[in-house]
Amino acid sequence: MRSLRDFGTGVGFFLRGVGWVARNGRWWLFGLIPAVIAFAVYVVVLILLGTNALSLAEFLTPFADSWSWSEAFRVTVALALFLGGLALAVLTFAALTLTIGEPFYEKLSAAVDGVEEVDGQPWWRTLPRSIKDSLVTLGYVLLFTVPLFFLGFVPIFGQTVVPVIGAAVSGFFLTVELSTLGLERRGMARKDRFRLLRRHLPVALGFGVAVFLLFMVPLVAVVAMPAAVAGAALMVRERLAT
């Protein structure tokens, strides 16, 4: 029961982030700028993937040439490739948007946190480290999502259990990305951030799964990004860093 309450608390932090940006429209508009840029990049990539998914499926399945049901099989593979690309886009959208818009979101996160911005290195000097951290996180994501992708072809299990596990994994790593600003402000390195979030796993999952499900809707991802950053700052201040 406590885990369920903590999960609900995590969802509540995101909803409170929505409320914060709703009351502070200037910050919401400010946070939309990098989200729109990242969204445009992903639209182009997903269009290319969608138009070439069937050709890619044919390339990946030469063994199915002699099958009587090869066309249906390849359509299924093409659909799985596109959905996998969409899921990966959702997972990396926050990382890319935070990387592009670090100066924007650092200001927004600090405003929500109620603290003055820390005078540190310029963002272009911290950019390589941010990219490295995001790539490490992406590596962990792929470690989980690649096996889940293939398990998705298992009848019944792949259509019921796998999506739930996938949402949980995706949600956790979204929380990792979104909480980075607040936790780095408190001097926490990447390993320490992972350890802290595992210790507060139900809260991290509640927050991240809520964000993940919304980010699956493309335009909602753009609109909700500032709220996700705000909610993460509230979660760090009130729950994770206490």
Tab-separated table of C-alpha atoms in Angstrom:
chain	number	residue	atom	x	y	z
A	1	MET	CA	0.000	0.000	0.000
A	2	ARG	CA	2.838	2.377	0.788
A	3	SER	CA	4.338	1.743	-2.643
A	4	LEU	CA	1.008	2.587	-4.264
A	5	ARG	CA	0.772	5.799	-2.222
A	6	ASP	CA	4.316	6.724	-3.237
A	7	PHE	CA	3.484	5.986	-6.877
A	8	GLY	CA	0.503	8.331	-6.592
A	9	THR	CA	2.745	10.928	-4.952
A	10	GLY	CA	5.032	10.765	-7.989
A	11	VAL	CA	2.091	11.335	-10.323
A	12	GLY	CA	1.041	14.209	-8.058
A	13	PHE	CA	4.406	15.939	-8.470
A	14	PHE	CA	3.886	16.036	-12.229
A	15	LEU	CA	0.375	17.415	-11.795
A	16	ARG	CA	1.758	20.060	-9.456
A	17	GLY	CA	4.286	20.926	-12.170
A	18	VAL	CA	1.374	21.427	-14.552
A	19	GLY	CA	-0.236	23.716	-11.989
A	20	TRP	CA	2.986	25.687	-11.514
A	21	VAL	CA	3.457	26.471	-15.203
A	22	ALA	CA	-0.276	27.225	-15.519
A	23	ARG	CA	0.156	29.926	-12.867
A	24	ASN	CA	3.390	31.143	-14.450
A	25	GLY	CA	2.597	31.384	-18.136
A	26	ARG	CA	5.763	33.329	-18.945
A	27	TRP	CA	7.916	30.429	-17.771
A	28	TRP	CA	5.774	27.959	-19.725
A	29	LEU	CA	6.323	29.903	-22.959
A	30	PHE	CA	10.009	30.222	-22.093
A	31	GLY	CA	10.281	26.448	-21.706
A	32	LEU	CA	8.472	25.719	-24.967
A	33	ILE	CA	11.277	27.071	-27.158
A	34	PRO	CA	13.739	24.127	-26.908
A	35	ALA	CA	10.843	21.632	-26.859
A	36	VAL	CA	9.580	22.929	-30.216
A	37	ILE	CA	13.075	22.678	-31.719
A	38	ALA	CA	13.513	19.075	-30.503
A	39	PHE	CA	10.003	18.177	-31.685
A	40	ALA	CA	10.795	19.391	-35.211
A	41	VAL	CA	13.875	17.152	-35.302
A	42	TYR	CA	11.891	14.099	-34.211
A	43	VAL	CA	9.075	14.756	-36.682
A	44	VAL	CA	11.558	14.624	-39.572
A	45	VAL	CA	13.226	11.457	-38.238
A	46	LEU	CA	9.918	9.644	-37.603
A	47	ILE	CA	8.579	10.569	-41.040
A	48	LEU	CA	11.722	9.085	-42.611
A	49	LEU	CA	11.370	5.961	-40.456
A	50	GLY	CA	7.676	5.600	-41.293
A	51	THR	CA	8.195	5.908	-45.047
A	52	ASN	CA	11.071	3.415	-45.056
A	53	ALA	CA	9.941	0.964	-42.355
A	54	LEU	CA	8.666	-1.657	-44.799
A	55	SER	CA	11.870	-1.553	-46.874
A	56	LEU	CA	13.894	-1.875	-43.681
A	57	ALA	CA	11.746	-4.820	-42.594
A	58	GLU	CA	12.375	-6.543	-45.931
A	59	PHE	CA	16.123	-5.969	-45.529
A	60	LEU	CA	16.102	-7.427	-42.030
A	61	THR	CA	14.041	-10.520	-42.904
A	62	PRO	CA	15.548	-12.166	-46.031
A	63	PHE	CA	14.783	-15.550	-44.430
A	64	ALA	CA	11.058	-14.889	-44.925
A	65	ASP	CA	11.201	-14.664	-48.729
A	66	SER	CA	9.776	-18.147	-49.220
A	67	TRP	CA	7.039	-17.846	-46.591
A	68	SER	CA	3.464	-17.727	-47.819
A	69	TRP	CA	2.694	-15.128	-45.147
A	70	SER	CA	5.903	-13.119	-45.581
A	71	GLU	CA	4.055	-9.909	-46.489
A	72	ALA	CA	1.940	-9.946	-43.323
A	73	PHE	CA	5.018	-10.814	-41.267
A	74	ARG	CA	7.019	-7.932	-42.732
A	75	VAL	CA	4.179	-5.482	-42.189
A	76	THR	CA	4.176	-6.582	-38.540
A	77	VAL	CA	7.964	-6.099	-38.327
A	78	ALA	CA	7.678	-2.689	-39.995
A	79	LEU	CA	5.009	-1.653	-37.509
A	80	ALA	CA	7.158	-2.910	-34.631
A	81	LEU	CA	10.139	-0.948	-35.973
A	82	PHE	CA	8.099	2.240	-36.168
A	83	LEU	CA	6.594	1.758	-32.711
A	84	GLY	CA	10.057	1.002	-31.363
A	85	GLY	CA	11.347	4.185	-32.974
A	86	LEU	CA	8.436	6.117	-31.491
A	87	ALA	CA	9.148	4.702	-28.020
A	88	LEU	CA	12.842	5.553	-28.386
A	89	ALA	CA	11.885	9.064	-29.492
A	90	VAL	CA	9.750	9.452	-26.376
A	91	LEU	CA	12.621	8.233	-24.196
A	92	THR	CA	15.220	10.502	-25.786
A	93	PHE	CA	12.952	13.537	-26.273
A	94	ALA	CA	13.551	14.767	-22.727
A	95	ALA	CA	17.316	14.208	-23.000
A	96	LEU	CA	17.614	16.030	-26.333
A	97	THR	CA	15.328	18.854	-25.215
A	98	LEU	CA	17.233	19.293	-21.955
A	99	THR	CA	20.536	19.279	-23.858
A	100	ILE	CA	19.330	21.858	-26.378
A	101	GLY	CA	17.599	23.972	-23.779
A	102	GLU	CA	19.835	23.591	-20.731
A	103	PRO	CA	20.109	27.396	-20.177
A	104	PHE	CA	16.298	27.677	-20.441
A	105	TYR	CA	15.471	24.779	-18.153
A	106	GLU	CA	18.170	25.604	-15.614
A	107	LYS	CA	16.461	28.967	-15.113
A	108	LEU	CA	12.992	27.402	-15.001
A	109	SER	CA	14.071	24.665	-12.574
A	110	ALA	CA	15.793	27.184	-10.298
A	111	ALA	CA	12.667	29.358	-10.286
A	112	VAL	CA	10.501	26.393	-9.254
A	113	ASP	CA	13.097	25.331	-6.700
A	114	GLY	CA	12.989	28.794	-5.159
A	115	VAL	CA	16.739	29.287	-5.327
A	116	GLU	CA	19.102	31.595	-7.124
A	117	GLU	CA	20.889	30.109	-10.087
A	118	VAL	CA	24.275	28.728	-9.162
A	119	ASP	CA	27.076	30.644	-10.846
A	120	GLY	CA	28.953	27.843	-12.511
A	121	GLN	CA	30.524	27.165	-15.873
A	122	PRO	CA	28.796	28.444	-19.031
A	123	TRP	CA	26.399	25.922	-20.536
A	124	TRP	CA	28.608	25.254	-23.559
A	125	ARG	CA	31.363	24.076	-21.209
A	126	THR	CA	29.033	21.683	-19.393
A	127	LEU	CA	27.465	20.466	-22.664
A	128	PRO	CA	29.945	17.570	-23.227
A	129	ARG	CA	29.266	16.248	-19.731
A	130	SER	CA	25.495	16.542	-20.249
A	131	ILE	CA	25.743	14.651	-23.541
A	132	LYS	CA	27.903	11.968	-21.894
A	133	ASP	CA	25.397	11.517	-19.061
A	134	SER	CA	22.522	11.289	-21.544
A	135	LEU	CA	24.378	8.691	-23.617
A	136	VAL	CA	25.061	6.609	-20.507
A	137	THR	CA	21.359	6.786	-19.638
A	138	LEU	CA	20.469	5.836	-23.221
A	139	GLY	CA	22.765	2.825	-22.930
A	140	TYR	CA	20.848	1.645	-19.863
A	141	VAL	CA	17.566	2.254	-21.692
A	142	LEU	CA	18.636	0.114	-24.650
A	143	LEU	CA	19.841	-2.599	-22.278
A	144	PHE	CA	16.222	-3.002	-21.189
A	145	THR	CA	14.229	-1.979	-24.262
A	146	VAL	CA	15.983	-4.158	-26.863
A	147	PRO	CA	15.023	-7.421	-25.072
A	148	LEU	CA	11.537	-6.014	-24.462
A	149	PHE	CA	11.225	-5.262	-28.178
A	150	PHE	CA	11.750	-8.923	-29.069
A	151	LEU	CA	9.595	-10.134	-26.185
A	152	GLY	CA	6.807	-8.053	-27.680
A	153	PHE	CA	6.426	-10.701	-30.395
A	154	VAL	CA	5.536	-13.381	-27.823
A	155	PRO	CA	1.769	-13.986	-28.031
A	156	ILE	CA	-0.341	-12.653	-25.135
A	157	PHE	CA	2.712	-11.921	-22.938
A	158	GLY	CA	4.043	-9.479	-25.506
A	159	GLN	CA	0.757	-7.606	-25.719
A	160	THR	CA	-0.006	-7.462	-21.989
A	161	VAL	CA	2.981	-7.731	-19.651
A	162	VAL	CA	5.676	-6.268	-21.904
A	163	PRO	CA	3.957	-2.861	-22.432
A	164	VAL	CA	3.577	-2.473	-18.657
A	165	ILE	CA	7.235	-3.296	-18.033
A	166	GLY	CA	8.229	-1.036	-20.913
A	167	ALA	CA	6.266	1.884	-19.485
A	168	ALA	CA	7.880	1.368	-16.070
A	169	VAL	CA	11.408	1.205	-17.513
A	170	SER	CA	10.789	4.215	-19.748
A	171	GLY	CA	9.225	6.152	-16.899
A	172	PHE	CA	12.161	5.551	-14.577
A	173	PHE	CA	14.729	6.771	-17.085
A	174	LEU	CA	12.606	9.804	-17.942
A	175	THR	CA	12.697	10.653	-14.240
A	176	VAL	CA	16.477	10.216	-14.316
A	177	GLU	CA	16.745	12.802	-17.099
A	178	LEU	CA	14.229	15.276	-15.731
A	179	SER	CA	15.561	15.251	-12.167
A	180	THR	CA	19.141	15.869	-13.312
A	181	LEU	CA	18.953	19.675	-13.065
A	182	GLY	CA	17.694	19.734	-9.489
A	183	LEU	CA	20.035	16.996	-8.277
A	184	GLU	CA	23.106	18.423	-10.009
A	185	ARG	CA	22.293	21.746	-8.367
A	186	ARG	CA	22.770	19.892	-5.089
A	187	GLY	CA	26.128	18.494	-6.178
A	188	MET	CA	25.050	14.927	-6.961
A	189	ALA	CA	26.999	12.949	-9.557
A	190	ARG	CA	25.330	10.543	-11.986
A	191	LYS	CA	25.916	7.393	-9.890
A	192	ASP	CA	24.534	9.100	-6.798
A	193	ARG	CA	21.453	10.248	-8.724
A	194	PHE	CA	20.731	6.714	-9.914
A	195	ARG	CA	21.173	5.366	-6.390
A	196	LEU	CA	18.834	7.992	-4.929
A	197	LEU	CA	16.111	7.334	-7.502
A	198	ARG	CA	16.301	3.581	-6.943
A	199	ARG	CA	15.836	4.235	-3.238
A	200	HIS	CA	12.688	6.228	-4.049
A	201	LEU	CA	11.610	3.893	-6.862
A	202	PRO	CA	7.780	4.097	-6.491
A	203	VAL	CA	7.856	7.911	-6.502
A	204	ALA	CA	10.246	7.945	-9.473
A	205	LEU	CA	8.017	5.496	-11.355
A	206	GLY	CA	4.826	7.419	-10.618
A	207	PHE	CA	6.312	10.642	-11.916
A	208	GLY	CA	8.055	9.082	-14.908
A	209	VAL	CA	5.216	6.828	-16.077
A	210	ALA	CA	2.795	9.785	-16.039
A	211	VAL	CA	5.237	11.805	-18.140
A	212	PHE	CA	5.942	8.865	-20.468
A	213	LEU	CA	2.273	8.237	-21.231
A	214	LEU	CA	1.718	11.913	-22.033
A	215	PHE	CA	4.892	12.110	-24.110
A	216	MET	CA	3.534	9.290	-26.291
A	217	VAL	CA	1.184	11.925	-27.733
A	218	PRO	CA	3.521	14.051	-29.909
A	219	LEU	CA	2.131	17.570	-29.486
A	220	VAL	CA	1.349	16.942	-25.821
A	221	ALA	CA	5.050	16.171	-25.303
A	222	VAL	CA	5.953	19.690	-26.439
A	223	VAL	CA	3.309	21.379	-24.310
A	224	ALA	CA	4.044	19.232	-21.241
A	225	MET	CA	7.841	19.526	-21.253
A	226	PRO	CA	8.010	22.718	-19.120
A	227	ALA	CA	5.536	21.147	-16.664
A	228	ALA	CA	7.692	18.005	-16.470
A	229	VAL	CA	10.764	20.101	-15.634
A	230	ALA	CA	8.771	22.036	-13.018
A	231	GLY	CA	7.350	18.856	-11.491
A	232	ALA	CA	10.810	17.277	-11.321
A	233	ALA	CA	12.151	20.340	-9.492
A	234	LEU	CA	9.327	20.063	-6.946
A	235	MET	CA	9.955	16.339	-6.515
A	236	VAL	CA	13.675	16.872	-5.930
A	237	ARG	CA	13.110	19.695	-3.438
A	238	GLU	CA	10.321	18.082	-1.414
A	239	ARG	CA	11.012	14.347	-1.618
A	240	LEU	CA	14.360	13.315	-3.042
A	241	ALA	CA	16.663	15.838	-1.411
A	242	THR	CA	15.109	15.731	2.057
